[in-house]
GROMACS .gro file of N, CA and C in nm:
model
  489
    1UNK      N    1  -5.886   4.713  -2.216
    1UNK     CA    2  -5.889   4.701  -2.360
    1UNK      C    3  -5.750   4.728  -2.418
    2UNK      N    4  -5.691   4.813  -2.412
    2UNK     CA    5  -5.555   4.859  -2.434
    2UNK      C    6  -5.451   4.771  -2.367
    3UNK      N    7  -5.436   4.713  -2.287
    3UNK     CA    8  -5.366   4.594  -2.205
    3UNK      C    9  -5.404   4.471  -2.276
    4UNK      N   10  -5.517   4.426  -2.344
    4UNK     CA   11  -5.482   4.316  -2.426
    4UNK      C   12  -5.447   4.341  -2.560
    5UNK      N   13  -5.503   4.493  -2.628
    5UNK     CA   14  -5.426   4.487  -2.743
    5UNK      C   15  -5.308   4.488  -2.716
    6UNK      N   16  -5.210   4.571  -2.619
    6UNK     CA   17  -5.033   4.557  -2.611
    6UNK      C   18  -5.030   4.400  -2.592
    7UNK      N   19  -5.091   4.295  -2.495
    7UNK     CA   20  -5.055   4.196  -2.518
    7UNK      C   21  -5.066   4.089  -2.637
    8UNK      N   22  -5.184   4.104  -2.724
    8UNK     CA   23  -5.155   4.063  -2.860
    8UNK      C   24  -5.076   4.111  -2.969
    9UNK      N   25  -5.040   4.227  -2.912
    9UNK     CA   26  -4.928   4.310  -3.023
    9UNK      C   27  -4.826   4.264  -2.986
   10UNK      N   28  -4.781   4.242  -2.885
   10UNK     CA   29  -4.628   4.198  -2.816
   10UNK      C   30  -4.630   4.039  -2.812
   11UNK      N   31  -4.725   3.965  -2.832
   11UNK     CA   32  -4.707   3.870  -2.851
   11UNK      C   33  -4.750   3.822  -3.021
   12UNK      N   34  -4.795   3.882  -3.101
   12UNK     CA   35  -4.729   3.870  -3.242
   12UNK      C   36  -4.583   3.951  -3.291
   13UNK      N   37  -4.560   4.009  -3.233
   13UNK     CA   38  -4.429   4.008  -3.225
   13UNK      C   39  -4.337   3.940  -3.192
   14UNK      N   40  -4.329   3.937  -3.090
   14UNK     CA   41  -4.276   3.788  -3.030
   14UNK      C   42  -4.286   3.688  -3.139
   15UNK      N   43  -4.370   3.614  -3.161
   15UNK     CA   44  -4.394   3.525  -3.266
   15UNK      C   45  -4.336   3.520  -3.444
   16UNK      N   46  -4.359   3.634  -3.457
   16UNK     CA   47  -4.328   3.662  -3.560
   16UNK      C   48  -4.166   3.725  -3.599
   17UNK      N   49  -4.098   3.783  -3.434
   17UNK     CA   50  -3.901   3.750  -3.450
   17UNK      C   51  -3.886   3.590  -3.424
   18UNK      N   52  -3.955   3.539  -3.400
   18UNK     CA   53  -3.887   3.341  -3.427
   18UNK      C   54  -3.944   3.288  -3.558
   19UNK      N   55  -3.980   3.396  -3.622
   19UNK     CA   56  -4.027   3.280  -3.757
   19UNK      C   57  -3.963   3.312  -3.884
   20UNK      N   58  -3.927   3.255  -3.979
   20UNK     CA   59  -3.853   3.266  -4.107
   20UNK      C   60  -3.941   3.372  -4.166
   21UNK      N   61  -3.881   3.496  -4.272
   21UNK     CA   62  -3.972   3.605  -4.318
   21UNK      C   63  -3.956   3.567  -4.449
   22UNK      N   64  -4.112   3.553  -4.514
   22UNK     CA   65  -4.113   3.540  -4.661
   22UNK      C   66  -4.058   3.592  -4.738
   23UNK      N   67  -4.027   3.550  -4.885
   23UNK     CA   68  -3.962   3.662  -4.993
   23UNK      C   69  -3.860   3.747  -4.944
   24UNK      N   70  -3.815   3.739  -4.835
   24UNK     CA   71  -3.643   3.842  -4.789
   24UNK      C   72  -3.560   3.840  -4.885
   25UNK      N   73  -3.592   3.941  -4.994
   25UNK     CA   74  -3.414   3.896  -5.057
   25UNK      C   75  -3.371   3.837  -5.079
   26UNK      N   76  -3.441   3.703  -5.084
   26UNK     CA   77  -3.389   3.552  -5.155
   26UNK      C   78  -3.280   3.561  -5.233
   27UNK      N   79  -3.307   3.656  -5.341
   27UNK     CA   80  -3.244   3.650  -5.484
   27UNK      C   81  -3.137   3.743  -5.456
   28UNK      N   82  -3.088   3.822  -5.316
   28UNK     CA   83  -2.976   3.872  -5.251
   28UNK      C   84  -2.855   3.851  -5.336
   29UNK      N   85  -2.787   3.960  -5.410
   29UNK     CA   86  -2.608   3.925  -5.453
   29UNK      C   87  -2.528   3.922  -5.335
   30UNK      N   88  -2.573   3.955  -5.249
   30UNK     CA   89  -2.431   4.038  -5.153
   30UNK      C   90  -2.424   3.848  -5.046
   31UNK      N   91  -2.296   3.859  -5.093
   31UNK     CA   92  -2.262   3.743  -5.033
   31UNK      C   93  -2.220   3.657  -4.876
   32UNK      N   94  -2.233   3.581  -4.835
   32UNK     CA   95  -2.249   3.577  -4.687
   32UNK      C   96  -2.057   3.586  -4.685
   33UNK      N   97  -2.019   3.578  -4.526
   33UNK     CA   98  -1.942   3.565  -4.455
   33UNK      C   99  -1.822   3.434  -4.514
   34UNK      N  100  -1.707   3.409  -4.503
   34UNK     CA  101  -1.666   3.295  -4.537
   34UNK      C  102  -1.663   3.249  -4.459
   35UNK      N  103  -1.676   3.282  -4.321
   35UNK     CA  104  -1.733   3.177  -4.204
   35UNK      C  105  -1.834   3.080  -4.218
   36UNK      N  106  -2.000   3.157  -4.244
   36UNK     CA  107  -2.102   3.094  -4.320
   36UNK      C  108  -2.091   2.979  -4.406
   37UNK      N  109  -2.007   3.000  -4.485
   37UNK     CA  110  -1.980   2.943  -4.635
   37UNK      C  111  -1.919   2.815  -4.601
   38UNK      N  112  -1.833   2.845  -4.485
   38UNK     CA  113  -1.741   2.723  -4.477
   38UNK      C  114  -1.817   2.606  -4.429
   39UNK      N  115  -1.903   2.676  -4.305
   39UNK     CA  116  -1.981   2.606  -4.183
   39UNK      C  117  -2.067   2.526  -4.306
   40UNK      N  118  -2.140   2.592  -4.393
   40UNK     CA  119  -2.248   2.518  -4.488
   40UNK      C  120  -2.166   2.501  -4.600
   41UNK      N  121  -2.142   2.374  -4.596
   41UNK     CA  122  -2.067   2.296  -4.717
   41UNK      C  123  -2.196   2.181  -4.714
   42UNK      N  124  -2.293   2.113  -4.670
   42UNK     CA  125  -2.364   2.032  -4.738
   42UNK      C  126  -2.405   1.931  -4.574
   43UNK      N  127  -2.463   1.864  -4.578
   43UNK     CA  128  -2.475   1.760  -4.435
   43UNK      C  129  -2.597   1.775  -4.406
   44UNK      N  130  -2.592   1.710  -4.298
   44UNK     CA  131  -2.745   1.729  -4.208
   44UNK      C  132  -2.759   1.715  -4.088
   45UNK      N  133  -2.875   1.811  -4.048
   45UNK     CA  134  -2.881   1.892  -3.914
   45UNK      C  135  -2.982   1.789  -3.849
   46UNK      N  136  -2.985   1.795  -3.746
   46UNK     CA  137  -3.118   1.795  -3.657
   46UNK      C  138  -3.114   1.913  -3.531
   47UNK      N  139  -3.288   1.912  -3.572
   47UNK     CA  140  -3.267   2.045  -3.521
   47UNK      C  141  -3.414   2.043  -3.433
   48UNK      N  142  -3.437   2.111  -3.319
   48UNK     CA  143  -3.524   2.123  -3.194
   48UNK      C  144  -3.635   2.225  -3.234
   49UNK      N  145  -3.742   2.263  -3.230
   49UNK     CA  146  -3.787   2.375  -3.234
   49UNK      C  147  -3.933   2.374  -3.140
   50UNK      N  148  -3.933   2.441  -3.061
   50UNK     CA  149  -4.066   2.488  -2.967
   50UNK      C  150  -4.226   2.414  -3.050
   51UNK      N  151  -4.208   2.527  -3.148
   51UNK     CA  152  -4.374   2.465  -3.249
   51UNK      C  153  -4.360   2.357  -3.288
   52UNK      N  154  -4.239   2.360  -3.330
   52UNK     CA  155  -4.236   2.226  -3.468
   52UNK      C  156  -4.201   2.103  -3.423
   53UNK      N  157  -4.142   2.063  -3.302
   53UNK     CA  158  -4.048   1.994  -3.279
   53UNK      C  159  -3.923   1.962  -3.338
   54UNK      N  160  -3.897   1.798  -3.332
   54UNK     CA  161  -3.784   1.770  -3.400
   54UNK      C  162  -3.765   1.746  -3.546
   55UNK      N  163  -3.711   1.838  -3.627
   55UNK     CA  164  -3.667   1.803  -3.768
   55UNK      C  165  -3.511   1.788  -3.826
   56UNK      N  166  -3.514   1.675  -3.954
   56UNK     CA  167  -3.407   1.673  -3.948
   56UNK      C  168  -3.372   1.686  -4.111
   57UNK      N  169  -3.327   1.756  -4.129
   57UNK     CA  170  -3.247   1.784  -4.278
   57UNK      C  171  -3.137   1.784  -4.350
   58UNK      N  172  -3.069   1.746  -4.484
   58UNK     CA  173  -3.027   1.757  -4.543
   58UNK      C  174  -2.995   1.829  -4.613
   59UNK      N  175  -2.899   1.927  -4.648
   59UNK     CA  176  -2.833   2.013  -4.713
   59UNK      C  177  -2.711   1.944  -4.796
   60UNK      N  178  -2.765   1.959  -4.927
   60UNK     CA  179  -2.680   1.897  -5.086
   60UNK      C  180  -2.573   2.033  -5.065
   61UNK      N  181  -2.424   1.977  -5.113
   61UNK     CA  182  -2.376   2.146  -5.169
   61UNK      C  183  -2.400   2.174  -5.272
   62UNK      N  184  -2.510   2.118  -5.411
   62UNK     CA  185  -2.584   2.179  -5.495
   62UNK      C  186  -2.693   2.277  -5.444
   63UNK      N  187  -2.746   2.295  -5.343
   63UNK     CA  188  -2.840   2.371  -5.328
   63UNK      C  189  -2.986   2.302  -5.305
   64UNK      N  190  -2.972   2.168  -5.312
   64UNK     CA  191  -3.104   2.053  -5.263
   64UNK      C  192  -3.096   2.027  -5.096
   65UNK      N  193  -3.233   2.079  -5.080
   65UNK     CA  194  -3.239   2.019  -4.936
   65UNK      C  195  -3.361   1.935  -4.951
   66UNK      N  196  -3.310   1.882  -4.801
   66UNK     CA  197  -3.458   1.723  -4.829
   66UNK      C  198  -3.475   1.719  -4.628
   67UNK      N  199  -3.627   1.790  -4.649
   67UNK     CA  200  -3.682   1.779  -4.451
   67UNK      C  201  -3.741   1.673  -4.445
   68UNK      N  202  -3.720   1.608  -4.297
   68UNK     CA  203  -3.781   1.501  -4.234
   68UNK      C  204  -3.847   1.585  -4.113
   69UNK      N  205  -3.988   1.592  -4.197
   69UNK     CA  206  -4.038   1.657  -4.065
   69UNK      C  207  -4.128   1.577  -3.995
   70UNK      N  208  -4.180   1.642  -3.853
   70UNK     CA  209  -4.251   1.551  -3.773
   70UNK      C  210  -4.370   1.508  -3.810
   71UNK      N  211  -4.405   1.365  -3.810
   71UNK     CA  212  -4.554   1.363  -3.842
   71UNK      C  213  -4.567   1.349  -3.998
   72UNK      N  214  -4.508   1.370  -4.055
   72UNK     CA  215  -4.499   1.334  -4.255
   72UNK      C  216  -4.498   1.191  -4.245
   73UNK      N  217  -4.498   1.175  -4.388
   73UNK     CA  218  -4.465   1.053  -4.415
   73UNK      C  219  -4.380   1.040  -4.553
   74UNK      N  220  -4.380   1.181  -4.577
   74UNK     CA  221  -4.271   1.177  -4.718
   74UNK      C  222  -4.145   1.330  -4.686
   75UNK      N  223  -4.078   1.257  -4.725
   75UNK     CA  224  -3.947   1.393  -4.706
   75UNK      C  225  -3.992   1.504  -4.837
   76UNK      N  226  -3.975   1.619  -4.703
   76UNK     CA  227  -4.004   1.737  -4.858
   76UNK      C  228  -3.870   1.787  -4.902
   77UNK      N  229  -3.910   1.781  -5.050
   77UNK     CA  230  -3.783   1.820  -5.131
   77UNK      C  231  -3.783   1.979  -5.171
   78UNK      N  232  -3.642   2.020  -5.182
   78UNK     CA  233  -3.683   2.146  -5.181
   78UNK      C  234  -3.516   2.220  -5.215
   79UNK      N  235  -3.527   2.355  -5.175
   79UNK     CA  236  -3.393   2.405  -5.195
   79UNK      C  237  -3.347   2.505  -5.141
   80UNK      N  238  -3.219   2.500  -5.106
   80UNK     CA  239  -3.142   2.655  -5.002
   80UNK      C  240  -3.045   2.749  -5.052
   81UNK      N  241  -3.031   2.854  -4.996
   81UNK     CA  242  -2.904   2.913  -5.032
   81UNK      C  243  -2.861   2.989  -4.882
   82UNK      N  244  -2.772   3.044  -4.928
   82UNK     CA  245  -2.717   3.118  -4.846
   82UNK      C  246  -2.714   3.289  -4.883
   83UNK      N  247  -2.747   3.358  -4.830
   83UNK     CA  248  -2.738   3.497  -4.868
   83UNK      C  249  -2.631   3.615  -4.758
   84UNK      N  250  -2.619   3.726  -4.774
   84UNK     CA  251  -2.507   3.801  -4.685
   84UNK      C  252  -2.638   3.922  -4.613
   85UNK      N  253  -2.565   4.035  -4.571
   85UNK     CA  254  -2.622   4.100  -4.473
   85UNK      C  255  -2.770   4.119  -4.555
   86UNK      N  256  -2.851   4.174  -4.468
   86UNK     CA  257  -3.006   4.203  -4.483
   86UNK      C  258  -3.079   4.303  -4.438
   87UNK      N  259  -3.133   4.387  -4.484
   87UNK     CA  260  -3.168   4.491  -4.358
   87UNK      C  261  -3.333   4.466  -4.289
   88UNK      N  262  -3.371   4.361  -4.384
   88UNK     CA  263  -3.518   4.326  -4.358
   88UNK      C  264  -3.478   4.246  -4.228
   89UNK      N  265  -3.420   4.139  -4.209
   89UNK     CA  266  -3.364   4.049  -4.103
   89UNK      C  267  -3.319   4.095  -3.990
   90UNK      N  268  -3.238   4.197  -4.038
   90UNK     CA  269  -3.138   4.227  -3.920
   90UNK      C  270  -2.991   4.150  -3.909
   91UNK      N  271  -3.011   4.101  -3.989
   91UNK     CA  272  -2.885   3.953  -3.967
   91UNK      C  273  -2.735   3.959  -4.027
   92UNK      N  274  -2.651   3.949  -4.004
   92UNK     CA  275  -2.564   3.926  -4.141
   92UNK      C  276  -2.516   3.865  -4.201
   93UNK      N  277  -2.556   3.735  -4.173
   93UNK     CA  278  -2.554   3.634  -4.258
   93UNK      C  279  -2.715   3.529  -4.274
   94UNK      N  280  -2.774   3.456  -4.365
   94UNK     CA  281  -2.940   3.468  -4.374
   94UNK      C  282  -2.901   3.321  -4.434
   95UNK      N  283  -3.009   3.204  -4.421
   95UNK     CA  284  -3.051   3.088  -4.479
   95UNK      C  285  -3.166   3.121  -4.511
   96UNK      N  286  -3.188   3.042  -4.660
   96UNK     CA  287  -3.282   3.065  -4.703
   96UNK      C  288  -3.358   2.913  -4.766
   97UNK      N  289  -3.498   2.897  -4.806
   97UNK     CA  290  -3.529   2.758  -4.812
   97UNK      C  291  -3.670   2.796  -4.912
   98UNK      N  292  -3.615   2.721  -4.997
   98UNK     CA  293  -3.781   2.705  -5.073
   98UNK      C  294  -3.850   2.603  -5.106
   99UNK      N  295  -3.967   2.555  -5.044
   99UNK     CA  296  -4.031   2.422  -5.111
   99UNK      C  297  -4.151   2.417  -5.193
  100UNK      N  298  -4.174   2.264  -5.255
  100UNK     CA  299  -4.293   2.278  -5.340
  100UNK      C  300  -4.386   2.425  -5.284
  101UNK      N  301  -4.455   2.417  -5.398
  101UNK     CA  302  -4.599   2.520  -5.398
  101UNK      C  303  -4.701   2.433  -5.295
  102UNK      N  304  -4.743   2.276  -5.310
  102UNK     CA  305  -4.833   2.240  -5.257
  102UNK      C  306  -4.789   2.158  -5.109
  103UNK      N  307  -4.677   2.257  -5.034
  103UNK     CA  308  -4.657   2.230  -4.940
  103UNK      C  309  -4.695   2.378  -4.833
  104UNK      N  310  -4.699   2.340  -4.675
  104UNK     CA  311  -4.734   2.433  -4.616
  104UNK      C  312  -4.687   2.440  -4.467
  105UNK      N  313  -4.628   2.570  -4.417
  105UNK     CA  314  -4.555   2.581  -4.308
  105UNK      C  315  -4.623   2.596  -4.196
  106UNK      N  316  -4.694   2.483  -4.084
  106UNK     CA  317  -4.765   2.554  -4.001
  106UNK      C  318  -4.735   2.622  -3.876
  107UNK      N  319  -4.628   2.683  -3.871
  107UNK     CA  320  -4.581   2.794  -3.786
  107UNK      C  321  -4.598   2.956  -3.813
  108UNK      N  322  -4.564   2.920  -3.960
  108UNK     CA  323  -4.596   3.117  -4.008
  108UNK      C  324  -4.698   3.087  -4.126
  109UNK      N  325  -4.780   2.970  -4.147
  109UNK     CA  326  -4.909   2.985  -4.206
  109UNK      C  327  -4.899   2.974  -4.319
  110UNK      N  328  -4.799   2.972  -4.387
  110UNK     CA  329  -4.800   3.013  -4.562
  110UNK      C  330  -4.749   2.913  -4.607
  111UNK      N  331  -4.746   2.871  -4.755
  111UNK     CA  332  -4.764   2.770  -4.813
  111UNK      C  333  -4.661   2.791  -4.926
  112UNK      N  334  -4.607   2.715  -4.964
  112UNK     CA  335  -4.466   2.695  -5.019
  112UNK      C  336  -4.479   2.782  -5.129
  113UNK      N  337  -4.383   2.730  -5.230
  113UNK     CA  338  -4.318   2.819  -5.331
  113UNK      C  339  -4.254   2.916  -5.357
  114UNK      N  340  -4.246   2.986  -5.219
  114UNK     CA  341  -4.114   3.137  -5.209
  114UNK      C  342  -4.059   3.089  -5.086
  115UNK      N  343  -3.930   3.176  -5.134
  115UNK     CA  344  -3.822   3.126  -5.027
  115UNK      C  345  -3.869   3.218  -4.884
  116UNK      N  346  -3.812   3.154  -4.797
  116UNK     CA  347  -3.820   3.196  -4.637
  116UNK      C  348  -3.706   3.193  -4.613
  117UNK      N  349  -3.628   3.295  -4.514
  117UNK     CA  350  -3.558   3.330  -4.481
  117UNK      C  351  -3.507   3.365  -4.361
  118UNK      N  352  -3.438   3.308  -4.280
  118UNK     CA  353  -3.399   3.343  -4.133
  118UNK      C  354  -3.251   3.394  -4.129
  119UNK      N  355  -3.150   3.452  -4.026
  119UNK     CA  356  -3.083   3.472  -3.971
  119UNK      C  357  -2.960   3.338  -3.922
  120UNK      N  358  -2.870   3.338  -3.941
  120UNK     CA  359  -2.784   3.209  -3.883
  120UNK      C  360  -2.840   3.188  -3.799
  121UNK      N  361  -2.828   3.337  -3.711
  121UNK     CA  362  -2.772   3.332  -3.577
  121UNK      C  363  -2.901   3.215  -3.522
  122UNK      N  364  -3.037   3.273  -3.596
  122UNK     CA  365  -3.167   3.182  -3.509
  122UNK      C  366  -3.144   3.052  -3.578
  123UNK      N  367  -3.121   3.017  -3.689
  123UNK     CA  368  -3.119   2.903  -3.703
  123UNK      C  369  -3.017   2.814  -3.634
  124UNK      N  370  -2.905   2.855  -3.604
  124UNK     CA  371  -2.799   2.771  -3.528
  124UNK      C  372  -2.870   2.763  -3.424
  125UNK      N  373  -2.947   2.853  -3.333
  125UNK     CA  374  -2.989   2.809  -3.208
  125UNK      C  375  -3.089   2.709  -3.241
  126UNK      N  376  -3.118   2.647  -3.301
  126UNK     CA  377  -3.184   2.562  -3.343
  126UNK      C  378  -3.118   2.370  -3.369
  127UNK      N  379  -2.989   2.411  -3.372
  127UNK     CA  380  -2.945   2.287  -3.440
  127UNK      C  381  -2.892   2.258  -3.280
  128UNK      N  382  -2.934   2.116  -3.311
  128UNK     CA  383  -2.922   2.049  -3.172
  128UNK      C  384  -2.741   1.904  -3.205
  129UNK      N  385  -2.723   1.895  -3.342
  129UNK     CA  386  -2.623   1.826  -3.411
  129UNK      C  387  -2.635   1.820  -3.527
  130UNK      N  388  -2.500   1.819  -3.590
  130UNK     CA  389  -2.457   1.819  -3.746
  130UNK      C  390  -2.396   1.690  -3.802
  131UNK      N  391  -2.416   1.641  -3.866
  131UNK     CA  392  -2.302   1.537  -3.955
  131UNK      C  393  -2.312   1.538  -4.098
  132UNK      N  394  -2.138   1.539  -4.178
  132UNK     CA  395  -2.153   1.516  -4.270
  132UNK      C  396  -2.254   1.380  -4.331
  133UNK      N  397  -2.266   1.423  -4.486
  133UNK     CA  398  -2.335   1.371  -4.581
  133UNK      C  399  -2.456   1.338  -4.486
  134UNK      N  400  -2.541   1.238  -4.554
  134UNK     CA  401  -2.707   1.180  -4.587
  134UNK      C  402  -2.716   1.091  -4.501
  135UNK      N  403  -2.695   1.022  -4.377
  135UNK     CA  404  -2.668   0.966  -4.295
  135UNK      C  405  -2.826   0.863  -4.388
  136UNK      N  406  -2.939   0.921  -4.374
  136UNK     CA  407  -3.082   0.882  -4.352
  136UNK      C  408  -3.149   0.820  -4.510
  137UNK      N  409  -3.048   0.894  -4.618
  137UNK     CA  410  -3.069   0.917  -4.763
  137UNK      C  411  -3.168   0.974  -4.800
  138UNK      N  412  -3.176   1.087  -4.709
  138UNK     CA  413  -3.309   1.166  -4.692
  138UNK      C  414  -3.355   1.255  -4.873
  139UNK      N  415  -3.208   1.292  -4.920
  139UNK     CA  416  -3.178   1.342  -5.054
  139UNK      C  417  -3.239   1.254  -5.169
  140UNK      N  418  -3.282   1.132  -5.166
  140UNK     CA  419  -3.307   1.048  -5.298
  140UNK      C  420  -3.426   0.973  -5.263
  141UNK      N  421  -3.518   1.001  -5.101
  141UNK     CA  422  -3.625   0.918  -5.093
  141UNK      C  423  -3.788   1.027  -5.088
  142UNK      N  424  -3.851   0.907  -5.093
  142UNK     CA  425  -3.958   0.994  -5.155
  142UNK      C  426  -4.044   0.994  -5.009
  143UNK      N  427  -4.044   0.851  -4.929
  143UNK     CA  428  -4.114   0.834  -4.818
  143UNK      C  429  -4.000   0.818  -4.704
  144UNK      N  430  -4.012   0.876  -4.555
  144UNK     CA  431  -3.965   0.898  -4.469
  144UNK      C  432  -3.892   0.774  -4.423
  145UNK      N  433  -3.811   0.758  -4.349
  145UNK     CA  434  -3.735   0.611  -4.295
  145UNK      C  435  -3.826   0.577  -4.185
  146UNK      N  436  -3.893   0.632  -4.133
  146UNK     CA  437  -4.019   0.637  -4.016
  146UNK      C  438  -4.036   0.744  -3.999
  147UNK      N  439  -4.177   0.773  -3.936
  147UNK     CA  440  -4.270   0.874  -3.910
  147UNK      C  441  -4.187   0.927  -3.759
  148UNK      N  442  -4.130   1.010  -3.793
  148UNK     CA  443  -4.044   1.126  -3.715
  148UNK      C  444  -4.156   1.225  -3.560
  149UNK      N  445  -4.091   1.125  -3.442
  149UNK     CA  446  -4.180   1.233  -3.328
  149UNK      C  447  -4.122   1.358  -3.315
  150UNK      N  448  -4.229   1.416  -3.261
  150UNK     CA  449  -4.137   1.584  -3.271
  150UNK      C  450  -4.056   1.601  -3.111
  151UNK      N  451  -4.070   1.483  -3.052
  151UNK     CA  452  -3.962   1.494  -2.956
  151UNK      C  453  -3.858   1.515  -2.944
  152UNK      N  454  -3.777   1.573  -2.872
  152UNK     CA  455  -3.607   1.589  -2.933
  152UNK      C  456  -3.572   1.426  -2.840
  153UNK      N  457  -3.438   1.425  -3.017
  153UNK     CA  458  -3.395   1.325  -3.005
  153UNK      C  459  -3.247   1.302  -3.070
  154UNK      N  460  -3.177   1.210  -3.102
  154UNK     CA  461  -2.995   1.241  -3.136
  154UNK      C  462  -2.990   1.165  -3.311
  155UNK      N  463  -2.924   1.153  -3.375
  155UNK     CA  464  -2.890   1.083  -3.451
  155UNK      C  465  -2.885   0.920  -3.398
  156UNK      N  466  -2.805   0.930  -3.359
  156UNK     CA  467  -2.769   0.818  -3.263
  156UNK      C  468  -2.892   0.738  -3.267
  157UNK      N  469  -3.009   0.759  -3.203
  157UNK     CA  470  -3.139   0.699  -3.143
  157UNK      C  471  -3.191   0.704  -3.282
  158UNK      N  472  -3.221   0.795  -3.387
  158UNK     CA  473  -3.272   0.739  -3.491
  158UNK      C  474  -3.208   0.660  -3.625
  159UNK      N  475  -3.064   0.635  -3.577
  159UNK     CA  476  -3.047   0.555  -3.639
  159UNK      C  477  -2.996   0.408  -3.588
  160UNK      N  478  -3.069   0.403  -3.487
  160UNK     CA  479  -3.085   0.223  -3.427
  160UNK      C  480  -3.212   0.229  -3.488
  161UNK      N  481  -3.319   0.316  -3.460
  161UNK     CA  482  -3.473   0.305  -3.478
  161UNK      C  483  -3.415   0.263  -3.648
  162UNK      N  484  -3.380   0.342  -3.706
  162UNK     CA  485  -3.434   0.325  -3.898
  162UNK      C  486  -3.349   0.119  -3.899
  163UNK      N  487  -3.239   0.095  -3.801
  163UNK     CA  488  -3.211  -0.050  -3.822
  163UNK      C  489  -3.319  -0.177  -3.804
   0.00000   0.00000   0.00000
């Protein structure tokens, strides 16, 4: 009995250091790194993830982001910032992301309208490639360029596929 509660305790744990933490300090003054700052000037990522698979996003340097996630059929619109050290995180430098209310994250369960918040450090392990600007025009569309597998995959390959 005690050997599976440690193993469901250690494995929501587990689970729960890879997932973005709600409401962190969003609204944080203390400012990130100028390393941070520099690295996030605006573009878009694609990025790998275990649960989620492959997603790929856009970062405005207004503060608009726009996900192509797997399996959608419309890019969610939404918005980021950047914040500095954290003591909820652990981190010292934090991304942060907020989307509609009637959207919903199915990795940590909860459903839009407050920001979520991760760590660079986990989100860079995440990014599989970067390029400036909107390659996809992911920022101004309402429906996806195609229905996105969560396979990992390059820029490159999805943009012969969107030709």
């Amino acid at each position: 009995m005690l050997r599976n509660f440690m193993l469901v305790f250690g494995l929501s744990a587990l689970i729960a250091g890879c997932a973005p933490l709600v409401g962190v300090n969003a609204n944080s003054t203390t400012p990130p790194s100028a390393e941070t700052k520099k690295k996030f000037q605006g573009g878009t990522t694609n990025m790998t993830f275990s649960a989620h698979g492959t997603q790929v996003e856009f970062l405005s340097k207004d503060g608009r982001t726009a996900l192509w996630y797997p399996g959608n059929a419309v890019v969610l619109q939404g918005r980021w910032r950047l914040i500095g050290a954290d003591p909820t995180t652990g981190f010292q430098d934090n991304i942060c992301f907020q989307y509609g209310a009637n959207t919903y994250n199915p990795l940590t369960l909860n459903y839009g309208g407050n920001w979520e918040c991760e760590g660079i450090a986990l989100y860079e392990g995440h990014v599989v490639e970067r390029v400036a600007g909107d390659p996809f025009g992911l920022g101004k569309r309402g429906a996806v360029p195609f229905v996105l597998p969560r396979q990992r995959t390059t820029f490159s390959d999805l943009l012969k596929r969107r030709s």
